[in-house]
Short mmCIF file of C-alpha atoms and ligand atoms in Angstrom, two decimals:
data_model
loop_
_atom_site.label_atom_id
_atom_site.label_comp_id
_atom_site.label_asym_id
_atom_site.label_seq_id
_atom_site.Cartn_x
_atom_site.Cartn_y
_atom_site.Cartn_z
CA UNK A 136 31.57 0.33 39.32
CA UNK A 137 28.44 -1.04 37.43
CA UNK A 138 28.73 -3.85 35.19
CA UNK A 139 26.62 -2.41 32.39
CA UNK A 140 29.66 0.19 31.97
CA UNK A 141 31.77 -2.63 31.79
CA UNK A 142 30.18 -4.83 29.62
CA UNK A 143 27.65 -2.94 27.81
CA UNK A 144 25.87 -6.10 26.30
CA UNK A 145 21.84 -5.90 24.74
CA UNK A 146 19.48 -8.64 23.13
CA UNK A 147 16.62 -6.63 21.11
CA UNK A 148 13.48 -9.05 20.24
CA UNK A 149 12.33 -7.82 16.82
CA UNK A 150 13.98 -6.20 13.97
CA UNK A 151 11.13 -3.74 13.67
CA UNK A 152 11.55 -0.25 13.03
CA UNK A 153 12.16 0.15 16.83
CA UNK A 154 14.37 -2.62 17.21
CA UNK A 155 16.62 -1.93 14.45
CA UNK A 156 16.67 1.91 15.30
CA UNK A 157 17.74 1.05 19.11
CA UNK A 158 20.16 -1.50 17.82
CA UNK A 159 21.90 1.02 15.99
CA UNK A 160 21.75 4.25 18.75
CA UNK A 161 22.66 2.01 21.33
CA UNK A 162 25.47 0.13 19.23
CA UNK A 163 26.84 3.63 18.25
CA UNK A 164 26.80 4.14 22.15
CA UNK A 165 29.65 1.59 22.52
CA UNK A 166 27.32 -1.64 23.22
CA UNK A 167 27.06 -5.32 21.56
CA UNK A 168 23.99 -5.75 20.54
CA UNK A 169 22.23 -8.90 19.06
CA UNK A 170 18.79 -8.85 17.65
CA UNK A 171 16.35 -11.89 17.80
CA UNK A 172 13.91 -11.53 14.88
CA UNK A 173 11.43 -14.26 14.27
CA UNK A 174 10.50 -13.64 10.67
CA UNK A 175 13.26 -16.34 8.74
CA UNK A 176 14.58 -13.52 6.08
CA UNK A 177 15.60 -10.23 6.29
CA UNK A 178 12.54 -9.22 3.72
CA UNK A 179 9.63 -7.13 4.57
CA UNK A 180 7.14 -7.55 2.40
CA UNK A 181 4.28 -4.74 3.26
CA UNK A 182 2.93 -1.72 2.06
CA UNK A 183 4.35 2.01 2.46
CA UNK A 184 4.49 4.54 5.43
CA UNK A 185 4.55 8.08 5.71
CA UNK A 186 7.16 9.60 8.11
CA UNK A 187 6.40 12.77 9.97
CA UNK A 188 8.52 15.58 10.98
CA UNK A 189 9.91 13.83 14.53
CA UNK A 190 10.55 10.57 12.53
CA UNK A 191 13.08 12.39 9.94
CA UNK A 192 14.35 14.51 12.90
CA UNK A 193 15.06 11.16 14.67
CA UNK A 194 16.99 9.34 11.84
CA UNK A 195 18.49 12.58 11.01
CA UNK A 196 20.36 12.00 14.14
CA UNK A 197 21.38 8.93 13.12
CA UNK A 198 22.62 10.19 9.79
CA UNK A 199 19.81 8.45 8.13
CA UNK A 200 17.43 11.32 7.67
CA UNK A 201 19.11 12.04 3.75
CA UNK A 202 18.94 8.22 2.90
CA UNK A 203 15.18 7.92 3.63
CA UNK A 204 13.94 11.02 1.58
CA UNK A 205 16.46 9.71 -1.19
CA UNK A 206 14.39 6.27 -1.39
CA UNK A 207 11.09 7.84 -1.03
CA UNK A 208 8.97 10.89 -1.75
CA UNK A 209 9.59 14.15 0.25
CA UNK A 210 6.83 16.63 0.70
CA UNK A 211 5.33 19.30 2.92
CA UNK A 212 1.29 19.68 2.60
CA UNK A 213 -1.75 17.49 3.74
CA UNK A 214 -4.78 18.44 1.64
CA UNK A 215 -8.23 17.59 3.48
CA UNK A 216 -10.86 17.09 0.85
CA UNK A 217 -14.35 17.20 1.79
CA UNK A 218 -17.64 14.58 1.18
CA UNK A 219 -17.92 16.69 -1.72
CA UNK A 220 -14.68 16.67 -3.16
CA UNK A 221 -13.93 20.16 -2.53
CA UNK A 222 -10.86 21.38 -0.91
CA UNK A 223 -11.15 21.81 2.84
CA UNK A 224 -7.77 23.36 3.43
CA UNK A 225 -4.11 22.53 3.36
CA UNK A 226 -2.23 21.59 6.36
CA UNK A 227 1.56 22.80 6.18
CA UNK A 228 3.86 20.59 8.31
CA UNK A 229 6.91 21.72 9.93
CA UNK A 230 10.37 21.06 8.81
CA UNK A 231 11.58 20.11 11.49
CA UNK A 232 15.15 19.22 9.78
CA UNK A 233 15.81 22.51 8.23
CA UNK A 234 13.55 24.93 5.68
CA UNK A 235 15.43 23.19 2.60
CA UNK A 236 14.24 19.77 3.52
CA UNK A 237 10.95 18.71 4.05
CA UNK A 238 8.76 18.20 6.58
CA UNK A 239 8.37 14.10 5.77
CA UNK A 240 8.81 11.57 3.52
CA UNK A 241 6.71 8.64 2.16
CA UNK A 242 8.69 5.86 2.01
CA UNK A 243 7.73 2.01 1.04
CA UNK A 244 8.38 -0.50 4.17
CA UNK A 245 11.02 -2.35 2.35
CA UNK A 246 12.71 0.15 1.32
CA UNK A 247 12.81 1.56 5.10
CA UNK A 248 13.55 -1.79 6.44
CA UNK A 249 17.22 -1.88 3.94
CA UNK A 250 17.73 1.52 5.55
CA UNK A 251 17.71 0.32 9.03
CA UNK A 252 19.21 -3.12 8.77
CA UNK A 253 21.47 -1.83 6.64
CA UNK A 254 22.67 1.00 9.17
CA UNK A 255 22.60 -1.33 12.40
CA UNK A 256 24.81 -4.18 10.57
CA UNK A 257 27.24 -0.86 9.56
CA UNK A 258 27.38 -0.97 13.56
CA UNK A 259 28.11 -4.67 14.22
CA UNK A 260 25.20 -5.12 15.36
CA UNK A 261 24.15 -9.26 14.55
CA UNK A 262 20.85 -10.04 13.85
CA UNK A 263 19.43 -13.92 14.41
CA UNK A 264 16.46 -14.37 11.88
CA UNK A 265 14.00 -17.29 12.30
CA UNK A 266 14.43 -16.76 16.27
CA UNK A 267 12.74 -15.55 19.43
CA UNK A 268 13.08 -15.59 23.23
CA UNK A 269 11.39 -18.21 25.33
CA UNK A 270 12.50 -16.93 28.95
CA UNK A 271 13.74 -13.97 30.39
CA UNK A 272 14.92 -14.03 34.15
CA UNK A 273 16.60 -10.96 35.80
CA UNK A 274 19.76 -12.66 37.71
CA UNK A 275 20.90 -9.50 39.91
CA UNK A 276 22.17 -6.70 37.77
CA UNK A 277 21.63 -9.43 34.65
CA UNK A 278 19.44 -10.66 32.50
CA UNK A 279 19.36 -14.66 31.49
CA UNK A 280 17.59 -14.64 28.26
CA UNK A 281 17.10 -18.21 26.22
CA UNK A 282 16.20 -18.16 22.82
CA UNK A 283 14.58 -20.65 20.28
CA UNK A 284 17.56 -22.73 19.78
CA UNK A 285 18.20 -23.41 23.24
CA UNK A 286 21.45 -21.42 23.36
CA UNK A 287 20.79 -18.81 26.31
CA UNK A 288 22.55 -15.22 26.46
CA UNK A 289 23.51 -12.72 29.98
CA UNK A 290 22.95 -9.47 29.06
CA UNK A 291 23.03 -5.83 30.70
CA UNK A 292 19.78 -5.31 28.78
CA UNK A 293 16.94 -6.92 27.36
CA UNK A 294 15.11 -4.81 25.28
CA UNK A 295 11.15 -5.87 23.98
CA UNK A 296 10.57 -4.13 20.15
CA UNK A 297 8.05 -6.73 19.05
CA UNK A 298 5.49 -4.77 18.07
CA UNK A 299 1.94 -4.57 19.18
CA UNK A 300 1.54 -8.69 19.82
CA UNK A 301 4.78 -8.33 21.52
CA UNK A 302 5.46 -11.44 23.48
CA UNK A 303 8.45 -10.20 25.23
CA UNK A 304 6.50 -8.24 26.98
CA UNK A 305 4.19 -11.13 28.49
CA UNK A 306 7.87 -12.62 29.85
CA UNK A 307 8.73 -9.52 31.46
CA UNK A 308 5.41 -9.56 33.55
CA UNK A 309 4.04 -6.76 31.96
CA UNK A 310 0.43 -6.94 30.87
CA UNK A 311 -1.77 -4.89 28.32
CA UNK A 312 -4.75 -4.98 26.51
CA UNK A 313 -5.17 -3.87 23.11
CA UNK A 314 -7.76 -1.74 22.03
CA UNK A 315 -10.75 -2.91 19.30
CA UNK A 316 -12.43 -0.02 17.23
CA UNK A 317 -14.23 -1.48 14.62
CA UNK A 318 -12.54 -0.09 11.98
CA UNK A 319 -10.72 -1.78 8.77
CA UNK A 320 -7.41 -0.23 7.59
CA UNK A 321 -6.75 -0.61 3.97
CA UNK A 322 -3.43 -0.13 1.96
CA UNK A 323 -2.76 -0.99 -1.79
CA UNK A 324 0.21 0.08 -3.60
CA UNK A 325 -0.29 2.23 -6.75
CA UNK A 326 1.20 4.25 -10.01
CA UNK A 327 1.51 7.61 -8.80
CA UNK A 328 -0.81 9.77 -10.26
CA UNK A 329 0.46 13.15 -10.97
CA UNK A 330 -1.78 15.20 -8.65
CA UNK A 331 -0.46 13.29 -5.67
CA UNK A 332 2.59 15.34 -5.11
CA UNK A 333 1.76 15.28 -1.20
CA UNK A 334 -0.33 13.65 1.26
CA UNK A 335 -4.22 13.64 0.28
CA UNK A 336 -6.66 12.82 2.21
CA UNK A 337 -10.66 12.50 1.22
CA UNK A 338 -13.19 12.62 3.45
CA UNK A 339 -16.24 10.49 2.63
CA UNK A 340 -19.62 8.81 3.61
CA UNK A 341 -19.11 6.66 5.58
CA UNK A 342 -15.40 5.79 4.96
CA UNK A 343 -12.30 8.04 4.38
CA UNK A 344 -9.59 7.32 2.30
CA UNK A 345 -6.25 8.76 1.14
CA UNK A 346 -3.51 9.00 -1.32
CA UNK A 347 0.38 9.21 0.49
CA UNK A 348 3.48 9.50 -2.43
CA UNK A 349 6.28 6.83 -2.63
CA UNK A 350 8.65 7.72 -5.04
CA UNK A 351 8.10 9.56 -8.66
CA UNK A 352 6.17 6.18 -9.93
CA UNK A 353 4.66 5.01 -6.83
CA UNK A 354 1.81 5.52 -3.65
CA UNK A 355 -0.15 4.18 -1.46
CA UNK A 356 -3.91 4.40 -1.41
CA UNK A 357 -5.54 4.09 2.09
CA UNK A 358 -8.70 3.51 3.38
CA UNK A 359 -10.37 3.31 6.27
CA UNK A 360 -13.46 1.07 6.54
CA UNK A 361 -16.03 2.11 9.71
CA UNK A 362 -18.04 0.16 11.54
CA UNK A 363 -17.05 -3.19 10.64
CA UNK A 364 -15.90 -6.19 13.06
CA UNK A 365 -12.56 -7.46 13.01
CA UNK A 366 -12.58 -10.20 9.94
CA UNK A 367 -10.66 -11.87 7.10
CA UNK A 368 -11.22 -11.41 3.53
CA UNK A 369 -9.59 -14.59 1.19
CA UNK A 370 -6.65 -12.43 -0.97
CA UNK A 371 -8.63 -12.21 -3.98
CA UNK A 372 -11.16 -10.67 -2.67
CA UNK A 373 -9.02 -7.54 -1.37
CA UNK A 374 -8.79 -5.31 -4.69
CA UNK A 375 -12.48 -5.72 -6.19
CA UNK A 376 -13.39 -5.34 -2.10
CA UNK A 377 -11.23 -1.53 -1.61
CA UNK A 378 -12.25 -0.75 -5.27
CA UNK A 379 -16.14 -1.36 -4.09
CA UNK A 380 -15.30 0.92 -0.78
CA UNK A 381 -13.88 3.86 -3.03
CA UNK A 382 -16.68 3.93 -5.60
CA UNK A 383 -19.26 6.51 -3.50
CA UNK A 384 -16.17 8.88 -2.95
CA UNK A 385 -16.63 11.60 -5.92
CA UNK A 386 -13.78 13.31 -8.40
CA UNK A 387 -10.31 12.55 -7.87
CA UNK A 388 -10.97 9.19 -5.86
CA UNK A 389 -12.90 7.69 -8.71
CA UNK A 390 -8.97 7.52 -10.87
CA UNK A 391 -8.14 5.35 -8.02
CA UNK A 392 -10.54 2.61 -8.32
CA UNK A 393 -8.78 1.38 -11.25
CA UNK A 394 -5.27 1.77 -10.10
CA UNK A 395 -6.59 -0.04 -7.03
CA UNK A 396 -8.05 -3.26 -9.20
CA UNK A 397 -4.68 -3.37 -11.29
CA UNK A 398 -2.35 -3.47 -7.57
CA UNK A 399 -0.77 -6.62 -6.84
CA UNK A 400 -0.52 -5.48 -3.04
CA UNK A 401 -3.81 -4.91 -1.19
CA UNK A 402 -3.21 -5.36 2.33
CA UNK A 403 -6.54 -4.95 5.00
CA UNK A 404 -5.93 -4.69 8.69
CA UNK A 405 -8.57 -4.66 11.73
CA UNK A 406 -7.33 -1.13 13.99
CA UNK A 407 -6.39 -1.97 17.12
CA UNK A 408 -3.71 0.23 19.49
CA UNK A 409 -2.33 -0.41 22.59
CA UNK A 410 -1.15 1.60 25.38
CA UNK A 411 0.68 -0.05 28.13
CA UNK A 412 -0.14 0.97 31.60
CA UNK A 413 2.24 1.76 34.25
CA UNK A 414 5.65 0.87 33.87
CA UNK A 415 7.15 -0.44 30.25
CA UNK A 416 10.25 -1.87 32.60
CA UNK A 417 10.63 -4.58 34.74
CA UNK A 418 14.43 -4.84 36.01
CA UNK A 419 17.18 -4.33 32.94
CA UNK A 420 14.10 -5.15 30.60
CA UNK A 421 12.32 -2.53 28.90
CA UNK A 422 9.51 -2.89 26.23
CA UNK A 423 9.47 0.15 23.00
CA UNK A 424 7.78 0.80 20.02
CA UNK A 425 4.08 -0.41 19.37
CA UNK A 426 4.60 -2.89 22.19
CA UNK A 427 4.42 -0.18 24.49
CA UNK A 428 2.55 2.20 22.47
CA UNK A 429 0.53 1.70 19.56
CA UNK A 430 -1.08 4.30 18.13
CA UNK A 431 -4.02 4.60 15.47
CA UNK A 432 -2.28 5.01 12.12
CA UNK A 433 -4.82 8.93 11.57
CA UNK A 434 -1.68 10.28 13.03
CA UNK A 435 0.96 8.90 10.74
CA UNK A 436 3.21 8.93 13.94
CA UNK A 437 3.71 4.86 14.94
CA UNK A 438 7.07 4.51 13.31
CA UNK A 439 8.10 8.37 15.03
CA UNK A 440 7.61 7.36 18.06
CA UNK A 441 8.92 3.77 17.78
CA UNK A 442 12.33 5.74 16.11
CA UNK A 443 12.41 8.30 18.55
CA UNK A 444 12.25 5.57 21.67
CA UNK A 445 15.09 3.78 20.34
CA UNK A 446 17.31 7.29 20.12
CA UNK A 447 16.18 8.49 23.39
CA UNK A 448 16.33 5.06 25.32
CA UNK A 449 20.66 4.68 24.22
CA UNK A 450 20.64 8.52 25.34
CA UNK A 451 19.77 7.43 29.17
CA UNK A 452 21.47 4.68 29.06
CA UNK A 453 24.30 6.44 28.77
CA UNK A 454 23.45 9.02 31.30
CA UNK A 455 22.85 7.06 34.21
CA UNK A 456 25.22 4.66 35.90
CA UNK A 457 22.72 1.72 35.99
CA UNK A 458 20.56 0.31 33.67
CA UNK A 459 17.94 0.34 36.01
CA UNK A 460 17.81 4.21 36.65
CA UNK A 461 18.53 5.10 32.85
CA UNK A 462 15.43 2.73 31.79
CA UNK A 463 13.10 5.24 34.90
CA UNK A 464 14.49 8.09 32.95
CA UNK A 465 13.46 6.75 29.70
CA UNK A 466 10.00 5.55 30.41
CA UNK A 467 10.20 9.10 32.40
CA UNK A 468 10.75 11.05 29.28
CA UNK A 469 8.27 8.83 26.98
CA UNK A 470 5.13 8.01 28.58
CA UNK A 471 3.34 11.34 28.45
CA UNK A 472 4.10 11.92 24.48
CA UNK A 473 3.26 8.54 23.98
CA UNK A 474 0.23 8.45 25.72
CA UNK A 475 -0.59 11.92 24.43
CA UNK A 476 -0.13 10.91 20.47
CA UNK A 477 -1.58 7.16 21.37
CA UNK A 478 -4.84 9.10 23.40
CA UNK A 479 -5.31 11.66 20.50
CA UNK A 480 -5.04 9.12 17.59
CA UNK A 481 -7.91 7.22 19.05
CA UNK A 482 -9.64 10.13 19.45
CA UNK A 483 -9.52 11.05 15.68
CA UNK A 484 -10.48 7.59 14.64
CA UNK A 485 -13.71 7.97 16.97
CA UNK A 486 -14.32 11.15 15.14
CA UNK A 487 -13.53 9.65 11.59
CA UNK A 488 -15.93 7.17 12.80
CA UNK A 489 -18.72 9.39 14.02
CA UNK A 490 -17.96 11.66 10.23
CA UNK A 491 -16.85 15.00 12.23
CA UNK A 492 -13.99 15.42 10.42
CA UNK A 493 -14.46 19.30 10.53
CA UNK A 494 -13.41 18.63 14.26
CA UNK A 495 -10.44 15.98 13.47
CA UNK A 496 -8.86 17.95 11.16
CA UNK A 497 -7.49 20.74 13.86
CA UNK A 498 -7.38 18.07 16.44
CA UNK A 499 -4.75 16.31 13.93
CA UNK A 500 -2.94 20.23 13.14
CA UNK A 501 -2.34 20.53 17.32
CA UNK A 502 -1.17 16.93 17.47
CA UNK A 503 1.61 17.22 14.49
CA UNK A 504 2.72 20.81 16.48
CA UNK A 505 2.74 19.04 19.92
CA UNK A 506 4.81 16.17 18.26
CA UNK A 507 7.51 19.05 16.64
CA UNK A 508 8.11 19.29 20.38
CA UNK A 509 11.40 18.13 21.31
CA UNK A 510 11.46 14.05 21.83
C1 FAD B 810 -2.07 -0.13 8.44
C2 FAD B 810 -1.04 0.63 9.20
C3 FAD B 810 -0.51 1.80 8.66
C4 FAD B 810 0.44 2.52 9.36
N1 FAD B 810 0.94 3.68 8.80
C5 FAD B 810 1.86 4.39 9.48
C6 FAD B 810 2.41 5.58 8.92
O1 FAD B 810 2.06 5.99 7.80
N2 FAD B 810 3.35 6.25 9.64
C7 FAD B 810 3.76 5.83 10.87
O2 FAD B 810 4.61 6.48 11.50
N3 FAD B 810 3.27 4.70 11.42
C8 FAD B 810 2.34 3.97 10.75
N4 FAD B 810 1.86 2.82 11.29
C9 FAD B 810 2.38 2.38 12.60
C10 FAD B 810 3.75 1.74 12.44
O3 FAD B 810 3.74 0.75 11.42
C11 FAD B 810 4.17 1.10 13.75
O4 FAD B 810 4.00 2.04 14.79
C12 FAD B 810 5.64 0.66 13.70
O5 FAD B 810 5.81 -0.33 12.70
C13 FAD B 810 6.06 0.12 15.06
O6 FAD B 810 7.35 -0.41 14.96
P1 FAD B 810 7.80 -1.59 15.93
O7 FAD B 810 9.21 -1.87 15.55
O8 FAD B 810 7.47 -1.25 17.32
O9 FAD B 810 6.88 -2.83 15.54
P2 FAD B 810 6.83 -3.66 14.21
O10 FAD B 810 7.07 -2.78 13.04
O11 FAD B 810 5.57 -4.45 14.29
O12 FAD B 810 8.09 -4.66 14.29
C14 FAD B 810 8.10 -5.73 15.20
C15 FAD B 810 9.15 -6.75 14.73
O13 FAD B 810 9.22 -7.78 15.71
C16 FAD B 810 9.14 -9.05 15.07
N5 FAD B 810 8.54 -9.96 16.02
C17 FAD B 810 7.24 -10.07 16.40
N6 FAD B 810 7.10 -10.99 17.36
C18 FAD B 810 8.34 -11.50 17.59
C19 FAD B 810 8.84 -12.47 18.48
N7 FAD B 810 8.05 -13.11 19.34
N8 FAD B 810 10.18 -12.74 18.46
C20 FAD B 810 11.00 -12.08 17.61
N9 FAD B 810 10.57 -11.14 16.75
C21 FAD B 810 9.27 -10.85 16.75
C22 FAD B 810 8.30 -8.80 13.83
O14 FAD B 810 8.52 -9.79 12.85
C23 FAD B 810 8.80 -7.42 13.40
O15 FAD B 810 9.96 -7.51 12.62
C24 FAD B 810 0.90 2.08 10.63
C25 FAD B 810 0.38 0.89 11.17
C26 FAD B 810 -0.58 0.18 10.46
C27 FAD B 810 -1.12 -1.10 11.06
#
């Protein structure tokens, strides 16, 4: 018999939103998991995310679907606004948990973060904070891992959800490199104004920016800065900086200059995906989430797919008799709806960039209806 039915063991680097979401499906399957997570406390400091249809259809398998909308702000439409500050339609999502719920959820990162820990400790699962791995070496059907501390760990699986910097996947062998687009993404938490009962989102000239609900009192602004170089900005320059981006934008953006000015949490991030080429497995090691696939954020679908691998990956484990041949069936089942969401994002943020956002707009319609598509 194979020893990963026998001792069903895992070590997860990164208590992401992928990490902690395989932790828990694969823990539920009947393995001990650790997690190695190098941040030193279990806080996530951050701004908010907006997850789509697959993402609550994911957690909804884990029981977690109800929990999310409860500590964030449920809702249905996208309204595109154009240069003008007109209305240039309403997108409808599907509900792809049921007609009486809907289609996704704005949530703030810490508050998704509880939800997750929360539900993989519920599972046993133990999670090592201030930690990370410094070698990984497949001994036959094993894996020797040693961490930070110098204590070392054989597991069935090792399992890379590091995110897009991921360094466990540099000590699997697997190489990538990330993608530039000179764009700036920009994020500051608000009051909610009243009008933002769903997801809006304003094109401009040059930049376009957005408005994504939290909870009753809270949302997110977003921006998206074009044609600039990667850079840093000192913190105090981050509010009077967004407010000066969202000035030219014309009715409703102009009540968000203020809001902006007032936020305590302005956070500004160069775009840059990944894709990984080939293979995401090398062995019983597999990479997931953004260190596989990272997306542009236009799609809204990072943390979907990064939930969704975690689900999916404990489902072939438990399929096949080895590790090995469940992680070909999982990279199998992923790698064209990765590459597919991961392709298309970049193609909207080219667009965005190049102001056709007449031809982004169905481009991002087909992408949410491809993504309703079964995991
Ligand atoms: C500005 C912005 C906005 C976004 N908005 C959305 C959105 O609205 N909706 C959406 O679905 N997606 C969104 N995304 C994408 C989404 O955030 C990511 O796809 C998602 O967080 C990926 O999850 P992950 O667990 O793979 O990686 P991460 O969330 O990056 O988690 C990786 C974890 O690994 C830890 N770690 C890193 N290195 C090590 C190491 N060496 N050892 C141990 N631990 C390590 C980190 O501390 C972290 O806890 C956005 C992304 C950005 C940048």
């Amino acid at each position: 018999m194979d020893s990963h039915r026998r001792t069903r063991t895992a070590l997860i680097v990164g208590a992401g939103i992928a990490g902690t979401t395989a932790a828990t499906a694969l823990a539920r399957a009947g393995w001990q998991v650790e997690i190695v997570e190098a941040s030193p406390s279990r806080t996530t400091s951050g701004w908010g995310l907006c997850l789509t249809g697959p993402a609550l259809r994911a957690l909804d398998e884990l029981g977690l679907a109800d929990t999310c909308l409860a500590e964030g702000y449920g809702m249905s439409e996208i309204t595109h606004v154009d240069i003008r500050g007109e209305s240039a339609g309403e997108v409808r999502l599907p509900r792809l948990i049921g007609a009486r719920r809907p289609a996704m959820v704005g949530i703030a990162r810490p508050a998704l973060h509880r939800v997750l820990h929360a539900a993989a400790e519920r599972c046993g699962v133990v999670v090592h904070h201030g930690q990370t791995v410094t070698a990984v070496d497949q001994e036959g059907e094993r894996v020797r891992v040693r961490l930070t501390d110098d204590t070392e760990r054989q597991v069935a699986l090792f399992v890379g959800a590091d995110g897009i910097r991921s360094s466990a996947r540099g000590l699997l062998g697997l190489r990538t490199s990330l993608a530039e687009h000179r764009q700036i993404v920009w994020r500051a938490l608000v009051p909610r104004p009243s009008w933002g009962t769903g997801i809006h989102q304003f094109a401009g000239q040059p930049h376009t920016a957005g408005l994504v609900p939290l909870s009753d009192s809270r949302a997110y602004v977003f921006l998206t800065e074009n044609g600039v170089e990667p850079s840093v900005l000192p913190d105090a320059e981050l509010a009077p900086r967004l407010r000066q981006l969202l000035e030219p934008f014309p009715r409703r953006v102009a009540e968000l200059g203020p809001l902006v000015s007032a936020s305590a949490s302005v956070v500004r991030r160069p775009l840059r995906t990944n894709l990984l080429q080939g293979g995401w497995h090398r062995g019983s090691g597999v990479v997931i989430g953004d260190a596989a696939h990272a997306p542009a954020p236009q799609m809204a679908s990072g943390a979907a797919l990064a939930i969704e691998d975690g689900i999916v990956l404990a489902k072939e484990l438990g399929r096949h008799e080895s590790v090995g041949a469940g992680l070909d069936a999982f990279v199998d089942r992923r790698a064209r709806r990765c590459r597919t969401l991961v392709e298309t994002s970049v193609t909207i943020a080219a667009l965005e960039q190049a102001r056709r956002h007449h031809e982004a707009h169905p481009l991002v319609d087909a992408c949410h209806r491809l993504m309703a598509e079964p995991a």
